[in-house]
Amino acid sequence: MNKESAVVVFSGGQDSTTCLFWAKKRFKEVIAISFDYNQKHKQELDCAKNICNKYDIEHHILDMSLLNQLAPNSLTRADIKVDKDKPKDGLPNSFVYGRNLLFLTFVSVFAKQREINHIITGVSQSDFSGYPDCRDVFVKSTNVTLNLAMDFEFIIHTPLMWIDKEETWKLADDLGVLDIIKSETLTCYNGIIGDGCGECPACILRNNGYKNFINKKIK
Ligand code: ZN
């Protein structure tokens, strides 16, 4: 069992970058894996690459173009606009069916090759926008399935599971990486680094969380 290493599911956004630095504090070796599914906000891959280069983290980008082919939605098709508001019933059209299941599966295959038990993902039930694959029960169930599938003891860590965006900013601050997260990560669905476009749902969630965090910090 390799307790010194961990693999992080890494998109280059606020959440997964916070997880990356969380992992760096706990593990000797941290490896980041990003996925190319021809997402509209493909700039996130450059962003992920830059962060890993700058902070000396081994980084791999895996081809997941199949996901684009299978799941036409507002993150994968130029002609589908991202829902501004959450629909009353059903999932927002930014939900990519199967994404986290596929990401965790491929990351675990990678980790198994290296005999690495620890996998980290930045999903959060608190801010899950109704995404079913951000729930704790989904991650726990996937963890059991992957262990059975590969006869290996993966441990999936979810440092953000029970915290919201405001608390995620606080975690970044506690880790001493607030400025990095604020200016070098990309969360915006329109592909604008740092503070983003300010208008898409991802930006609104991120920026509101930041405002609340700063307001509390200066009190
Ligand atoms: Zn935006």
Short mmCIF file of C-alpha atoms and ligand atoms in Angstrom, two decimals:
data_model
loop_
_atom_site.label_atom_id
_atom_site.label_comp_id
_atom_site.label_asym_id
_atom_site.label_seq_id
_atom_site.Cartn_x
_atom_site.Cartn_y
_atom_site.Cartn_z
CA MET A 1 0.00 0.00 0.00
CA ASN A 2 1.39 3.35 -1.06
CA LYS A 3 0.43 5.85 1.63
CA GLU A 4 2.71 8.52 0.32
CA SER A 5 0.85 9.27 -2.88
CA ALA A 6 -2.53 10.54 -3.95
CA VAL A 7 -4.26 11.23 -7.25
CA VAL A 8 -6.50 14.28 -7.57
CA VAL A 9 -9.35 14.66 -10.05
CA PHE A 10 -8.31 18.07 -11.30
CA SER A 11 -10.19 20.51 -13.51
CA GLY A 12 -8.27 23.68 -12.72
CA GLY A 13 -11.32 25.22 -11.04
CA GLN A 14 -11.68 26.63 -7.53
CA ASP A 15 -12.79 23.39 -5.91
CA SER A 16 -10.34 20.92 -7.39
CA THR A 17 -7.42 23.33 -7.04
CA THR A 18 -8.23 23.78 -3.36
CA CYS A 19 -8.26 19.97 -3.12
CA LEU A 20 -4.91 19.83 -4.90
CA PHE A 21 -3.29 22.02 -2.27
CA TRP A 22 -5.15 20.17 0.49
CA ALA A 23 -3.56 16.98 -0.87
CA LYS A 24 -0.11 18.57 -1.14
CA LYS A 25 -0.25 19.22 2.62
CA ARG A 26 -1.03 15.57 3.35
CA PHE A 27 0.78 13.45 0.81
CA LYS A 28 4.37 13.33 -0.30
CA GLU A 29 3.50 12.83 -3.93
CA VAL A 30 0.43 14.33 -5.59
CA ILE A 31 -0.57 13.56 -9.15
CA ALA A 32 -3.30 15.53 -10.93
CA ILE A 33 -5.53 14.09 -13.64
CA SER A 34 -7.63 16.27 -15.95
CA PHE A 35 -10.08 15.21 -18.62
CA ASP A 36 -10.48 16.48 -22.13
CA TYR A 37 -14.09 15.95 -23.22
CA ASN A 38 -13.99 18.83 -25.66
CA GLN A 39 -15.76 20.92 -23.08
CA LYS A 40 -16.75 24.42 -24.21
CA HIS A 41 -14.71 25.93 -21.40
CA LYS A 42 -11.64 24.09 -22.64
CA GLN A 43 -9.41 26.86 -21.35
CA GLU A 44 -9.71 25.04 -18.01
CA LEU A 45 -7.23 22.47 -19.33
CA ASP A 46 -4.61 25.16 -19.99
CA CYS A 47 -5.35 26.55 -16.59
CA ALA A 48 -4.87 23.12 -15.01
CA LYS A 49 -1.64 22.61 -16.94
CA ASN A 50 -0.27 26.00 -15.87
CA ILE A 51 -1.05 25.39 -12.20
CA CYS A 52 0.67 21.99 -12.26
CA ASN A 53 3.73 23.35 -14.07
CA LYS A 54 4.03 26.27 -11.70
CA TYR A 55 3.67 24.22 -8.50
CA ASP A 56 5.62 21.24 -9.75
CA ILE A 57 2.83 18.67 -9.79
CA GLU A 58 2.80 15.68 -12.15
CA HIS A 59 -0.14 16.18 -14.48
CA HIS A 60 -1.92 14.02 -17.01
CA ILE A 61 -4.75 14.96 -19.36
CA LEU A 62 -6.85 11.97 -20.34
CA ASP A 63 -8.94 11.85 -23.47
CA MET A 64 -12.63 11.57 -22.61
CA SER A 65 -14.07 12.67 -25.94
CA LEU A 66 -16.57 9.83 -25.72
CA LEU A 67 -18.33 11.80 -23.00
CA ASN A 68 -18.88 14.67 -25.41
CA GLN A 69 -20.26 12.31 -28.01
CA LEU A 70 -22.65 10.69 -25.52
CA ALA A 71 -23.78 13.68 -23.52
CA PRO A 72 -24.82 16.71 -25.56
CA ASN A 73 -25.48 19.52 -23.11
CA SER A 74 -24.67 23.12 -22.36
CA LEU A 75 -21.09 22.33 -21.37
CA THR A 76 -20.38 20.27 -24.46
CA ARG A 77 -22.31 22.02 -27.27
CA ALA A 78 -21.80 25.56 -28.51
CA ASP A 79 -25.45 25.91 -29.50
CA ILE A 80 -26.88 25.03 -26.06
CA LYS A 81 -26.85 27.90 -23.59
CA VAL A 82 -26.20 27.24 -19.89
CA ASP A 83 -29.42 27.50 -17.83
CA LYS A 84 -29.30 30.67 -15.79
CA ASP A 85 -31.77 29.38 -13.23
CA LYS A 86 -32.20 25.94 -11.86
CA PRO A 87 -35.22 24.29 -13.49
CA LYS A 88 -38.10 23.59 -11.09
CA ASP A 89 -37.90 19.92 -11.83
CA GLY A 90 -35.12 17.94 -13.39
CA LEU A 91 -31.43 18.75 -13.63
CA PRO A 92 -29.81 21.92 -14.93
CA ASN A 93 -28.60 21.53 -18.53
CA SER A 94 -25.01 21.94 -17.33
CA PHE A 95 -25.22 18.47 -15.82
CA VAL A 96 -23.12 15.98 -17.79
CA TYR A 97 -24.59 12.53 -17.23
CA GLY A 98 -22.09 10.02 -15.90
CA ARG A 99 -19.21 12.51 -15.70
CA ASN A 100 -18.08 11.98 -12.12
CA LEU A 101 -18.59 8.23 -12.35
CA LEU A 102 -16.38 8.08 -15.45
CA PHE A 103 -13.79 10.46 -13.98
CA LEU A 104 -13.49 8.44 -10.75
CA THR A 105 -13.34 5.18 -12.68
CA PHE A 106 -10.56 6.33 -15.01
CA VAL A 107 -8.62 7.97 -12.18
CA SER A 108 -8.83 4.75 -10.18
CA VAL A 109 -7.52 2.72 -13.13
CA PHE A 110 -4.58 5.14 -13.31
CA ALA A 111 -4.06 4.95 -9.53
CA LYS A 112 -4.14 1.15 -9.60
CA GLN A 113 -1.31 1.08 -12.17
CA ARG A 114 0.81 2.97 -9.65
CA GLU A 115 -0.53 1.07 -6.62
CA ILE A 116 -1.89 4.33 -5.19
CA ASN A 117 -4.81 4.01 -2.79
CA HIS A 118 -5.76 7.63 -2.25
CA ILE A 119 -8.03 9.49 -4.64
CA ILE A 120 -9.25 13.02 -4.03
CA THR A 121 -12.25 14.68 -5.62
CA GLY A 122 -13.69 18.15 -5.01
CA VAL A 123 -17.37 17.28 -5.18
CA SER A 124 -19.65 18.88 -2.60
CA GLN A 125 -23.10 17.91 -1.47
CA SER A 126 -23.64 21.38 0.02
CA ASP A 127 -23.38 23.21 -3.30
CA PHE A 128 -24.35 20.38 -5.55
CA SER A 129 -26.84 22.31 -7.70
CA GLY A 130 -28.94 19.16 -7.78
CA TYR A 131 -26.16 17.12 -9.41
CA PRO A 132 -26.74 13.56 -8.17
CA ASP A 133 -23.09 12.56 -8.68
CA CYS A 134 -21.86 15.16 -6.19
CA ARG A 135 -23.66 13.46 -3.31
CA ASP A 136 -21.82 11.67 -0.51
CA VAL A 137 -23.85 8.50 -1.06
CA PHE A 138 -22.74 8.41 -4.70
CA VAL A 139 -19.05 8.72 -3.79
CA LYS A 140 -19.29 6.08 -1.05
CA SER A 141 -21.09 3.69 -3.35
CA THR A 142 -18.57 4.29 -6.16
CA ASN A 143 -15.73 3.71 -3.71
CA VAL A 144 -17.14 0.28 -2.82
CA THR A 145 -17.73 -0.57 -6.48
CA LEU A 146 -14.19 0.41 -7.53
CA ASN A 147 -12.68 -1.61 -4.68
CA LEU A 148 -14.67 -4.64 -5.74
CA ALA A 149 -13.94 -4.09 -9.43
CA MET A 150 -10.17 -3.97 -8.94
CA ASP A 151 -9.78 -5.93 -5.71
CA PHE A 152 -7.94 -2.98 -4.24
CA GLU A 153 -8.46 -0.65 -1.32
CA PHE A 154 -9.10 2.79 -2.77
CA ILE A 155 -9.89 5.55 -0.33
CA ILE A 156 -11.78 8.40 -1.96
CA HIS A 157 -11.33 11.66 -0.05
CA THR A 158 -13.86 14.47 -0.44
CA PRO A 159 -12.55 17.43 1.55
CA LEU A 160 -15.33 19.71 0.30
CA MET A 161 -18.27 17.34 0.71
CA TRP A 162 -19.93 19.14 3.62
CA ILE A 163 -18.75 22.68 3.07
CA ASP A 164 -20.19 25.41 0.86
CA LYS A 165 -18.40 27.88 -1.41
CA GLU A 166 -17.80 30.38 1.38
CA GLU A 167 -16.15 27.69 3.52
CA THR A 168 -14.17 26.48 0.50
CA TRP A 169 -12.66 29.97 0.24
CA LYS A 170 -11.87 29.79 3.94
CA LEU A 171 -10.17 26.43 3.44
CA ALA A 172 -8.03 27.96 0.67
CA ASP A 173 -7.12 30.78 3.03
CA ASP A 174 -6.25 28.30 5.82
CA LEU A 175 -4.05 26.41 3.35
CA GLY A 176 -2.31 29.70 2.50
CA VAL A 177 -3.36 29.61 -1.17
CA LEU A 178 -6.21 32.12 -1.30
CA ASP A 179 -4.55 34.36 -3.91
CA ILE A 180 -3.65 31.41 -6.10
CA ILE A 181 -7.22 30.13 -6.06
CA LYS A 182 -8.65 33.59 -6.68
CA SER A 183 -6.47 34.54 -9.64
CA GLU A 184 -5.16 31.34 -11.23
CA THR A 185 -8.16 29.02 -11.33
CA LEU A 186 -11.01 28.84 -13.81
CA THR A 187 -14.56 28.09 -12.72
CA CYS A 188 -16.46 30.20 -15.27
CA TYR A 189 -18.56 28.39 -17.87
CA ASN A 190 -17.55 31.13 -20.31
CA GLY A 191 -13.89 30.31 -19.88
CA ILE A 192 -12.71 33.49 -18.16
CA ILE A 193 -9.94 32.90 -15.64
CA GLY A 194 -9.99 34.28 -12.07
CA ASP A 195 -13.11 36.27 -11.22
CA GLY A 196 -14.76 35.08 -14.46
CA CYS A 197 -17.63 36.60 -16.44
CA GLY A 198 -19.58 37.21 -13.26
CA GLU A 199 -22.82 36.14 -14.91
CA CYS A 200 -22.87 32.39 -15.42
CA PRO A 201 -24.17 30.14 -12.59
CA ALA A 202 -20.64 28.96 -11.76
CA CYS A 203 -19.39 32.54 -11.42
CA ILE A 204 -22.37 33.61 -9.33
CA LEU A 205 -21.85 30.73 -6.90
CA ARG A 206 -18.10 31.34 -6.71
CA ASN A 207 -18.32 35.13 -6.38
CA ASN A 208 -21.12 35.09 -3.78
CA GLY A 209 -19.12 32.64 -1.71
CA TYR A 210 -16.08 34.88 -1.94
CA LYS A 211 -18.05 37.97 -0.91
CA ASN A 212 -19.49 36.18 2.12
CA PHE A 213 -16.07 34.86 3.09
CA ILE A 214 -14.40 38.28 2.85
CA ASN A 215 -17.24 39.98 4.75
CA LYS A 216 -16.81 37.56 7.64
CA LYS A 217 -13.02 37.78 7.52
CA ILE A 218 -12.92 41.56 7.87
CA LYS A 219 -15.51 41.69 10.67
ZN ZN B 1 -18.78 32.93 -15.69
#
